Each structure stands twice: as C-alpha cells, then as structure tokens.
Coordinates of C-alpha atoms and ligand atoms in Angstrom, one line a residue:
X1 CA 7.5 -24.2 5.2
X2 CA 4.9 -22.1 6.3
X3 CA 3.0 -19.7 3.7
X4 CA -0.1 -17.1 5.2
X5 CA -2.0 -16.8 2.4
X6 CA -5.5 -15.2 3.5
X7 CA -4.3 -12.1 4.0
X8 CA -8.3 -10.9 3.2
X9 CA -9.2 -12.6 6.3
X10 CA -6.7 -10.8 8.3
X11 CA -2.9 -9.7 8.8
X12 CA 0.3 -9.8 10.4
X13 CA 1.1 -6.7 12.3
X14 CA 3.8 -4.7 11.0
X15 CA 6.3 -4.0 13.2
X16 CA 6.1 -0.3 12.5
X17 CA 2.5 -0.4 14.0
X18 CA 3.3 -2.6 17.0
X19 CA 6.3 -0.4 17.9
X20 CA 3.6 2.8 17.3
X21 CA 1.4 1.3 20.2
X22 CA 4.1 0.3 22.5
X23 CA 4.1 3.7 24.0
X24 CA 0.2 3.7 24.5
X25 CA 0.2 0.9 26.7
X26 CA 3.1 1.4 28.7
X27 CA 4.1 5.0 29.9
X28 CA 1.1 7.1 27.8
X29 CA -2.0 5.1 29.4
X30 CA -4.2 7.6 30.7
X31 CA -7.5 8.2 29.1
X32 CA -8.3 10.7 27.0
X33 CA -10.8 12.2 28.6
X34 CA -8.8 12.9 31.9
X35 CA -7.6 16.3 32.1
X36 CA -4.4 15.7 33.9
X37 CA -1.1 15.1 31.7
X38 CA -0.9 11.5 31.3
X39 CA -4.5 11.8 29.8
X40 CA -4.0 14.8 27.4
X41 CA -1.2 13.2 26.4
X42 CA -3.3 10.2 25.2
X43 CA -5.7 12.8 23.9
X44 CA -3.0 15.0 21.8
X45 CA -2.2 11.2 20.4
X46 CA -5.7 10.2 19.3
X47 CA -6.4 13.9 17.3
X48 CA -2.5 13.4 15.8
X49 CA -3.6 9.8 14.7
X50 CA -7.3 11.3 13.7
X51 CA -5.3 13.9 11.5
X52 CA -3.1 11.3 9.9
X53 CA -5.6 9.3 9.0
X54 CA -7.4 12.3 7.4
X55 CA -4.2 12.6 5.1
X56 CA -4.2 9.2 3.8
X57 CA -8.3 9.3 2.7
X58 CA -8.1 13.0 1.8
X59 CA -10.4 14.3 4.4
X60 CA -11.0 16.8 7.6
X61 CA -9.9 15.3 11.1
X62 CA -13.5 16.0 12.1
X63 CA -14.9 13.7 9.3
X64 CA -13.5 10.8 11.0
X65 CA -15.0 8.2 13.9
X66 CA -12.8 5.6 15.3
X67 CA -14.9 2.6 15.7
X68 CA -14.4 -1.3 16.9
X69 CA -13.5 -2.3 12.9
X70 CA -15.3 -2.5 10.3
X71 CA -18.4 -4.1 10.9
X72 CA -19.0 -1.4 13.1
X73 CA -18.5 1.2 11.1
X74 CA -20.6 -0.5 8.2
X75 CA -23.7 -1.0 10.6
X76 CA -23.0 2.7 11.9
X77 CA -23.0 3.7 8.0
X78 CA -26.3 2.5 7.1
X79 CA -28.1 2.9 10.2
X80 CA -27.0 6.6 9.5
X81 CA -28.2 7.3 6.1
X82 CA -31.2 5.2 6.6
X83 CA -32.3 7.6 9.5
X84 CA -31.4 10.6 7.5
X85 CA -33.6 9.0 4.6
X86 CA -36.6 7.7 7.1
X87 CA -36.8 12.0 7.9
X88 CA -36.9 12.9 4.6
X89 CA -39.6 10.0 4.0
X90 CA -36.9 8.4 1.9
X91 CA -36.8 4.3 2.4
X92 CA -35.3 2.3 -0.4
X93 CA -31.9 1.3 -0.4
X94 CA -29.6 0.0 -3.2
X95 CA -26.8 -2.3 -2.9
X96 CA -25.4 -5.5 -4.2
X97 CA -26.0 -9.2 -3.8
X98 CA -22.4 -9.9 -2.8
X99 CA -21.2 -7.4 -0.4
X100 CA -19.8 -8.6 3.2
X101 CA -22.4 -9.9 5.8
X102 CA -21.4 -6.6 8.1
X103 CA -23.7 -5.0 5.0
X104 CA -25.9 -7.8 4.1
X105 CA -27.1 -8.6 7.5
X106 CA -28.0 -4.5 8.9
X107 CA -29.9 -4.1 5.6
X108 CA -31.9 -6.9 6.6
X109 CA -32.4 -5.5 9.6
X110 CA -33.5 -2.1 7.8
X111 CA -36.1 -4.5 5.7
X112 CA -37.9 -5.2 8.8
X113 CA -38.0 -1.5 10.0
X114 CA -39.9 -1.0 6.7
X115 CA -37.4 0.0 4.2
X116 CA -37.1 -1.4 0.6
X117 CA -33.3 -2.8 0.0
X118 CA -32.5 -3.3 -3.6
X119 CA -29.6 -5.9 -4.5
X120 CA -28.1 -5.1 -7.7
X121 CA -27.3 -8.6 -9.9
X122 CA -23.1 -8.5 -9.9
X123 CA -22.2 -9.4 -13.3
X124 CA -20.1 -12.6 -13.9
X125 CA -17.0 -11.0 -13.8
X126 CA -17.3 -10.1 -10.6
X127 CA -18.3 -6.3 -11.5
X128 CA -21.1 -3.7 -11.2
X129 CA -21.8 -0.7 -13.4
X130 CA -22.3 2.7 -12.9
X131 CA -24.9 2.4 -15.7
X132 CA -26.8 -0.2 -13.3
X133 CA -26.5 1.9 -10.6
X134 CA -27.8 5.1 -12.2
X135 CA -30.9 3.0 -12.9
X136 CA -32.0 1.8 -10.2
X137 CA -31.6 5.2 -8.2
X138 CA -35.3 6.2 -7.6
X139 CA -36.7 9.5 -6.0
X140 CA -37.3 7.8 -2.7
X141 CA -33.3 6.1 -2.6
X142 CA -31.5 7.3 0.6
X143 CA -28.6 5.1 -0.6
X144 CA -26.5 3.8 -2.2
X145 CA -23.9 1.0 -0.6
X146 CA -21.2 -1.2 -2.8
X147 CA -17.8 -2.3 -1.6
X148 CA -14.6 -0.7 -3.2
X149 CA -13.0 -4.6 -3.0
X150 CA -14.8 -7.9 -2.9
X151 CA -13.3 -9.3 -0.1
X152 CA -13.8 -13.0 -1.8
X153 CA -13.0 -12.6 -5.3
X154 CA -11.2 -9.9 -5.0
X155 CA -13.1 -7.5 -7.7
X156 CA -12.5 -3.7 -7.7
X157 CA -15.2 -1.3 -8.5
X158 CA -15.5 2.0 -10.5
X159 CA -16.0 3.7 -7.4
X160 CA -15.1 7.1 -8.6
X161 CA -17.2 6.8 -11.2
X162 CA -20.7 4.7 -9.1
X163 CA -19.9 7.8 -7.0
X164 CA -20.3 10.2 -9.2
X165 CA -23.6 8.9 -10.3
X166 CA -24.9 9.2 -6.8
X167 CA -23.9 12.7 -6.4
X168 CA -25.3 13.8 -9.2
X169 CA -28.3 12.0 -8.4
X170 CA -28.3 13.6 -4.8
X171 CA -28.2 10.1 -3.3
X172 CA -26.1 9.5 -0.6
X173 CA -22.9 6.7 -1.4
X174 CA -21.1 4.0 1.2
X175 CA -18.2 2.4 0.4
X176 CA -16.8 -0.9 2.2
X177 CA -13.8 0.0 1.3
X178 CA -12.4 -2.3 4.3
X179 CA -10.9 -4.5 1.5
X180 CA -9.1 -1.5 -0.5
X181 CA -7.8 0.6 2.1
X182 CA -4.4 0.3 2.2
X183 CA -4.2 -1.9 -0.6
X184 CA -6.1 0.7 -3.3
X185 CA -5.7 4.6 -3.4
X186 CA -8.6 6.3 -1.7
X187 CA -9.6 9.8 -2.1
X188 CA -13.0 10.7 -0.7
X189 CA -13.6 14.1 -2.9
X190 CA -12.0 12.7 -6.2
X191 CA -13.8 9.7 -5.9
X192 CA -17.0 11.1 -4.5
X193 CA -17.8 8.9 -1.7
X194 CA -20.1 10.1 1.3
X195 CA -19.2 7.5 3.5
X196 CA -16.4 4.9 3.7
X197 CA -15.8 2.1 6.0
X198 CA -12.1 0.5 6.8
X199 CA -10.2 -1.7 8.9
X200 CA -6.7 -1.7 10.9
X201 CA -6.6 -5.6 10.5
X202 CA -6.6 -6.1 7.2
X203 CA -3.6 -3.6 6.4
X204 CA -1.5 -4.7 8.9
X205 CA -2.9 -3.0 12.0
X206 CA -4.5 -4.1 15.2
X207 CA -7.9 -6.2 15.5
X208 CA -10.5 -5.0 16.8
X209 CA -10.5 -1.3 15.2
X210 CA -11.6 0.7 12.2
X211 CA -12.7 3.9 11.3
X212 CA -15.7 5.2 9.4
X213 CA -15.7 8.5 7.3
X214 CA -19.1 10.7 6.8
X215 CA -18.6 13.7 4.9
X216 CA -19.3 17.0 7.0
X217 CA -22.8 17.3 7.7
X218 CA -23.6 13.7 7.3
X219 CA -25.8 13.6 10.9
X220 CA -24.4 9.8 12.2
X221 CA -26.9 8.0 14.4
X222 CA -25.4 6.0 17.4
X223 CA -24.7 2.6 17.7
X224 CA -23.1 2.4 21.0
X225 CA -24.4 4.6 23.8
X226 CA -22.8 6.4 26.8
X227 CA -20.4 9.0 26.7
X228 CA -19.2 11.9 24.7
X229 CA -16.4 10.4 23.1
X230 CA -16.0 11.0 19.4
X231 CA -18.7 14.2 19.4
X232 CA -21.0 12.1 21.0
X233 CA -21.6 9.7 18.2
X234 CA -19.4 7.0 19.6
X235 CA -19.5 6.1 22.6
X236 CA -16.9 4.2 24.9
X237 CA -12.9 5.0 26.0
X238 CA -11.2 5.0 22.8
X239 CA -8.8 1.9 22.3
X240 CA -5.5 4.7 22.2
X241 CA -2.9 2.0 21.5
X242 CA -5.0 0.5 18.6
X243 CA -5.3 3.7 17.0
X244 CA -1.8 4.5 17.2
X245 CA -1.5 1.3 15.6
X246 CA -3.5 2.2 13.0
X247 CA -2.3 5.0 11.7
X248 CA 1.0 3.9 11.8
X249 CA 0.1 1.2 9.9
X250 CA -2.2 2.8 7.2
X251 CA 0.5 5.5 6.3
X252 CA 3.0 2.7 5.9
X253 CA 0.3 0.8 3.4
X254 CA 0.0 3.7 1.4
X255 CA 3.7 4.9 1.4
X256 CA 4.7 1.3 0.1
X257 CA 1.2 1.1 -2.1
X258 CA 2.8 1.3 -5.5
X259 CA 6.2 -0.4 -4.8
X260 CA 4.8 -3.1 -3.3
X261 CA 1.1 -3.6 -5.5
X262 CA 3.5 -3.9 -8.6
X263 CA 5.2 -6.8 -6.9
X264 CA 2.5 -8.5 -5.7
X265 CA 0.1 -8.2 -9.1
X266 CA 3.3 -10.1 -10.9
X267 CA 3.1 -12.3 -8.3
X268 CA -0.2 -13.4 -8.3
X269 CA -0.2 -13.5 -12.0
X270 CA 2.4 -16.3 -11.8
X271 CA 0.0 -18.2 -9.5
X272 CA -3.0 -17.8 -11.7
X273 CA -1.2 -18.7 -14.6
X274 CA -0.4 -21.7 -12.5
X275 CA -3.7 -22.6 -11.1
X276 CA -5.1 -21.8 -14.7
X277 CA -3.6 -25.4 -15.9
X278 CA -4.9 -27.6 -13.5
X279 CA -8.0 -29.2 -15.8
X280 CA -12.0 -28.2 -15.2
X281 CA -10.7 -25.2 -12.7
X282 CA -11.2 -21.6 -13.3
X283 CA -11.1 -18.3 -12.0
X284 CA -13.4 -16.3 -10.1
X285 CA -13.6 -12.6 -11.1
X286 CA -12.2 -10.4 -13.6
X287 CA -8.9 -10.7 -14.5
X288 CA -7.5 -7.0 -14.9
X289 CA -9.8 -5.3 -12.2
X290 CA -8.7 -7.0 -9.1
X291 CA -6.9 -6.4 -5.8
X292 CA -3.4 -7.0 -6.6
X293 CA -3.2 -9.7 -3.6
X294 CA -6.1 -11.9 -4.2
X295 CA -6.5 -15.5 -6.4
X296 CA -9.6 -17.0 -6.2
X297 CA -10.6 -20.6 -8.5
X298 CA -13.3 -22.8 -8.2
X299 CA -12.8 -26.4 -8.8
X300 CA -15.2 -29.1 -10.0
X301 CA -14.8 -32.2 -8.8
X302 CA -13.7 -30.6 -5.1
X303 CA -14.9 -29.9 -1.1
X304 CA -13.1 -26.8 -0.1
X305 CA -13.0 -27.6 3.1
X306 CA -11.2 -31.3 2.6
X307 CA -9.1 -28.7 0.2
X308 CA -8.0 -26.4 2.9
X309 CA -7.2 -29.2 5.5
X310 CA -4.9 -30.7 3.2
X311 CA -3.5 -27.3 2.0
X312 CA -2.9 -26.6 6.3
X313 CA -0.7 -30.4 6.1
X314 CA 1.3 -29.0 3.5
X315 CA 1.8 -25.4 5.5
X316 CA -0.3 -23.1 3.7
X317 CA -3.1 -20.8 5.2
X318 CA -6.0 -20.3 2.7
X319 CA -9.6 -19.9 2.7
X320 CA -12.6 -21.3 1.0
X321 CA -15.6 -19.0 0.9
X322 CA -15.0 -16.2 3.6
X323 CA -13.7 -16.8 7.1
X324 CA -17.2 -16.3 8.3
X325 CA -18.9 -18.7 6.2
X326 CA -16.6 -21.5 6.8
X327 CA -18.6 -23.9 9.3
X328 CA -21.5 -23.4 7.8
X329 CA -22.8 -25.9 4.9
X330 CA -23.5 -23.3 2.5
X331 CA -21.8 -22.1 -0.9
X332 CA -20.0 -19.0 -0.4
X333 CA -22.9 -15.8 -1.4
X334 CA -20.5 -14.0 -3.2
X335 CA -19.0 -17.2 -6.0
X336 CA -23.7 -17.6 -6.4
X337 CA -23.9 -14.2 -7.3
X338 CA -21.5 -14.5 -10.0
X339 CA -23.2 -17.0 -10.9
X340 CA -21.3 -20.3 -10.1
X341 CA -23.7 -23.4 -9.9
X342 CA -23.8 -24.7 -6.4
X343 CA -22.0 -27.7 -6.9
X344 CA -18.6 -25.7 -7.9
X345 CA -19.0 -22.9 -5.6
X346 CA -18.3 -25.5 -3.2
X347 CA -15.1 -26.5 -4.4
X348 CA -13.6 -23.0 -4.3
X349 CA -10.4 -21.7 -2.4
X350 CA -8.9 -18.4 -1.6
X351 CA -5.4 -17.4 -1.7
X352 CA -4.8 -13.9 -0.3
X353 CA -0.9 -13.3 -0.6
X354 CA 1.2 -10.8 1.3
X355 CA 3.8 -8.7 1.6
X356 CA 6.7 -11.6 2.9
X357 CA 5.2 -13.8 -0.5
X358 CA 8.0 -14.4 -2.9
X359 CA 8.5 -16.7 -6.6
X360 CA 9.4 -19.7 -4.2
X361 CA 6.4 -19.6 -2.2
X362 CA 4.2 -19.4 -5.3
X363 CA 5.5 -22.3 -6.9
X364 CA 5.5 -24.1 -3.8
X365 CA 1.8 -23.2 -3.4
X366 CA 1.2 -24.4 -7.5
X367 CA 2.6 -27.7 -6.9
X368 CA 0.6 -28.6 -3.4
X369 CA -2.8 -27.4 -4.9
X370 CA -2.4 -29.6 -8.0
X371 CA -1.3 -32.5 -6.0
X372 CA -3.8 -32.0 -3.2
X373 CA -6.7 -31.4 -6.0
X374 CA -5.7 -34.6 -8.1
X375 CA -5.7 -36.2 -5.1
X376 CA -8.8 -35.6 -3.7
X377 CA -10.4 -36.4 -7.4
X378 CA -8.9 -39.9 -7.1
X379 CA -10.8 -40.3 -4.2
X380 CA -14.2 -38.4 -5.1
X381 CA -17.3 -40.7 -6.7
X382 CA -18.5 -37.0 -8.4
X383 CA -15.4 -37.0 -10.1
X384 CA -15.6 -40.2 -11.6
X385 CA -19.1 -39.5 -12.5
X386 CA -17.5 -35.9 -14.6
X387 CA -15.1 -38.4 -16.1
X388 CA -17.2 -41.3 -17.5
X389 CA -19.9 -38.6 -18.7
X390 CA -22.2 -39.7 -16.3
X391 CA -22.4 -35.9 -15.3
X392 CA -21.8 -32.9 -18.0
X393 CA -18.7 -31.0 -17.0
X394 CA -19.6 -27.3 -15.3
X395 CA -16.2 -25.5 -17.0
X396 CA -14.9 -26.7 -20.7
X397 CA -11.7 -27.3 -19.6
Ligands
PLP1 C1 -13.1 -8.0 7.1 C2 -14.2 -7.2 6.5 C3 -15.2 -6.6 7.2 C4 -15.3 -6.6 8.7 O1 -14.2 -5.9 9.3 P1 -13.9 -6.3 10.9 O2 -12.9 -5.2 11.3 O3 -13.4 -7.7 10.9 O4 -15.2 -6.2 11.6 C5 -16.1 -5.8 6.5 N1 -16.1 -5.8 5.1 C6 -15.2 -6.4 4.4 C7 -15.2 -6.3 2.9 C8 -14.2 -7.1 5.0 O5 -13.3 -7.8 4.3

C-alpha cells in the first residue's frame, strides 16, 4: 500500500491539467511574444488562462502576474508594498511569527533596508485576530501580511474580516493564500485583500508556477529583470504550458471545492479522532478552523524524523515540520509559535490527505502511527524518563 499524505508539501497533477498543457508543448509552442501564428496562438492562450484565473479569485485579467510559484510572488508582494510604503516615508511592517519562510525570510531582508517588521504572537490555537491586527496598525504601517492557511497546522484565518481592518485603516493587506487556493473560497473584493499570493502545485497543477494578484493601481516593483512580459513587471518568456496547467487545474479545485472539502473534513476527522487516543499526543491547531485536508499532532516521547522513516517502511508519505525545515536540526517555527516546548515540537508529524484518500487508508494510517510511535517509545531513554516520573509529562494525557 502506498498512501501520499503531504499533500501541503505538494501534489499530484490532475489529469485534467496535464491533458490542458499537452497542447502547449507539442503543436502550440511558439512564444508569446512572436507575432507570427504559432506565437499569438500561445499569446491568445496565456490572456484566456489570465482571464480564467480572474474568475476563480474574483478579479480583472489585468490584476494578475504569472510568476515562478509562490515564493515568487510572496517576495514580489512585499518588495512591492514596502517600496510603495518607503515613498510615502512609511516603514513598519506587520505580520506573524508563523508564516512560510518565502515571507519570513524577504521581511528580513526588508529589516536590513531599514524597515521595522512587526510579528504578531499567533495564539495557541493556531489563530490571529482582527482585534490584534487593528492594534498594531500604526500611522507609519505600509502593511499588513498573514497567510489565509498555515501550511503546517493547517489554521485558517478570518481573512475577510483582518482585511477589512486594514482597509479601513488604509493599510495595504497580503495574503499567502498559497495554502487556501483551491482548497478555500477566495474572493479578493468580498474579502478585502490587496494582494494575494498562490501556487499551481499545491492544487494539483504544475511546479514551478504561481500567480500573484495586486489590486489595480497597486505599482509592483520588479523582481526579475529583462523584458516586457507581463506589463513589464515580470520579466522572462512565460512558462505557456504551466499556465495552461494552471488554470485548468484551479477551475477544477474550485468546481469540486464543496463536494470534495465535505468529504475530506469527515475524513480527517476520523483520523484525528484516531490519532487523539494514542496517550501524551495532541493536536496542533484549532479544531473547527482548519483546512479540511490537514492533521497535524505532536508527540512526547518522539523524533519526527525516526517517525517519518518508519511511516515511508510502512508506505505512507508525511511530513514532520515543513518540507523545507526537514534537514535541519531545528523545531518546526510554526508548532514554537503556538507555543509547543522544544522538546515536543520535535516529535511532530504532518498528514496532508488528498483527493484519492478513502476510510481504508485512514485506518490503515491510525494503526501504523500507533505502532510505529509505541515502538519507538520502547526504544527511547526520554520516554522511560516520562514514565518513571523522572521527567513531568508536557500534555496530561
Ligand atoms: C508551498 C508554499 C509556498 C511556496 O510556494 P512555491 O510555489 O513552492 O514556491 C509559500 N507559502 C506557503 C504557505 C506554501 O505552502
């Protein structure tokens, strides 16, 4: 048996969006900027994609850049506003202390260049407020950037709502929505968001291709350099097939969004409630406002990573920490700013189901953790020092 379950880190292409870039790298290859046929033909592709991508976040064509993915587009986001603030004489930032490193690492960057980056605490449910939000906005803020879905613990956030703070504020807002699209409705005017960053990959498109939305008049500064593609704010031939890919893909998400979130919240339910009766585990982030795909428990007594090779013996693909983190030594960012201690944010593990996930795979995924976990407590000298008392216990049960 095999069982994918870190669908956060990335996804299996649907067929619908590798049969919608077939054409693109076969007969339709030209590039969009060549003016004979084969090229405009490309070129009518990219605006039809551009437009249908518009439909699913309720936007304008023109309010959309294709970029590499989302890292891109998050780097292109705040380099943006910050630029916009910086002429305005406008330099501190807000954001939160567990949003992806795509985020985390350019407002570092922005730190150096002399701007003041604000990290809002995340409460231990995995969850900011609009209240804390409207706080810490300041006259100088240029912006204000929280993800829609943690990509770890899977939290959703009152976007609509942090949103409307902002505008009322007359603060810019960024969403890494990269998480949520396709997964979560999105509706850029309802739910008042400025700029929004997303990802084929994670909703069953291509790597390596993403888009970021800036409401009209939103000047975006450039990342990559060269030529006019995109109105000049993107350089660099545009990847055609990926896009294709895309779209295809992110109108499938959202045709099948409600058919197939109600499936997938029952079935990760089952596997909480599964999870939930192994002893001294629990479960990271708030129970009712989460993506309907993700399970995420820490365990005391545990390595993730001797967690996750055993988890590959028995056939299942899950994650401890993010993708990104794993080879390094340290405790996932996100599970410290909920406030996990150290030593159980490193037994943690992150189970991302999918579309193809059924009852059979979730019991199958029940039974191998709590044998691989009792297992590796057998084994584990911490353990046996939770169990004699040695060492207090971090959960009560
Ligand atoms: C995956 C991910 C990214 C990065 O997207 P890439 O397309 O892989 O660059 C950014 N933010 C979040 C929340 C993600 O899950």
């Amino acid at each position: 048996m095999h069982i994918y379950a870190d669908n956060a880190a990335t996804t299996k292409m649907s067929r619908t969006a590798i049969e919608a870039m077939l054409p693109y790298m076969d007969k339709i290859y030209g590039n969009p900027s060549s003016l004979y046929t084969i090229g405009q033909e490309a070129k009518e592709a990219l605006e039809s994609a551009r437009e249908r991508i518009a439909v699913c976040l309720g936007c304008t064509p023109r309010e959309i850049t294709f970029t590499s993915g989302g890292s891109e587009a998050d780097n292109q986001a705040l380099l943006s506003a910050a630029a916009i603030g910086a002429r305005k004489g406008k330099k501190h930032i807000i954001s939160t202390a567990f949003e992806h490193h795509a985020i985390l690492h350019t407002l570092k960057k922005l730190e150096k260049q002399g701007f003041e980056v604000e990290l809002l605490d995340v409460h231990k449910n995995g969850l900011v407020t609009p209240e804390q939000v409207a706080n810490a906005i300041r006259e100088d803020t240029c912006l204000v950037t929280i993800m829609y879905a943690n990509n770890e613990i899977g939290t959703v956030q009152p976007i609509a709502e942090i949103g409307a703070v902002c505008r009322e504020k007359g603060v810019l807002f960024h969403t890494d929505a990269v998480q949520a699209a396709g997964h979560l409705p999105i509706d850029v005017v309802a739910q008042n968001i400025d700029m929004l960053s997303l990802s084929a990959h994670k909703f069953h498109g291509p790597k390596g291709c993403g888009v970021l939305y800036a409401r009209r008049g939103i000047a975006l500064t450039n990342v990559i350099e060269g030529g006019a593609q995109e109105r000049g704010k993107r350089a660099g031939t545009e990847n055609v097939p990926a896009i294709m890919g895309m779209a295809a893909a992110l109108e499938e998400s959202c045709d099948n969004m409600d058919s197939d979130n109600f499936r997938l919240a029952a079935l990760r339910d089952r596997l909480i409630e599964g999870l939930d009766q192994i002893p001294y585990s629990e479960l990271n982030g708030d129970r009712e406002h989460r993506l309907p795909t993700n399970v995420n428990f820490c365990f005391e007594g545990i390595e993730g990573e001797s967690l996750l090779l055993l988890l590959d013996d028995k056939g299942i693909s899950a994650s401890s920490g993010s993708a990104c983190t794993s080879g390094s030594l340290d405790p996932s960012h996100v599970l410290l700013a909920i406030g996990r201690p150290h030593e159980v944010a490193h037994g943690s593990l992150r189970l991302t189901i999918g579309p193809d996930c059924d009852q059979e795979q979730i019991d199958y995924i029940i039974r191998s953790v709590e044998e691989v976990v009792t297992y590796l407590r057998n084994m584990s000298p911490f353990w046996r020092d939770l169990v004699t008392g040695k060492r207090p216990h971090v959960f009560a049960k």
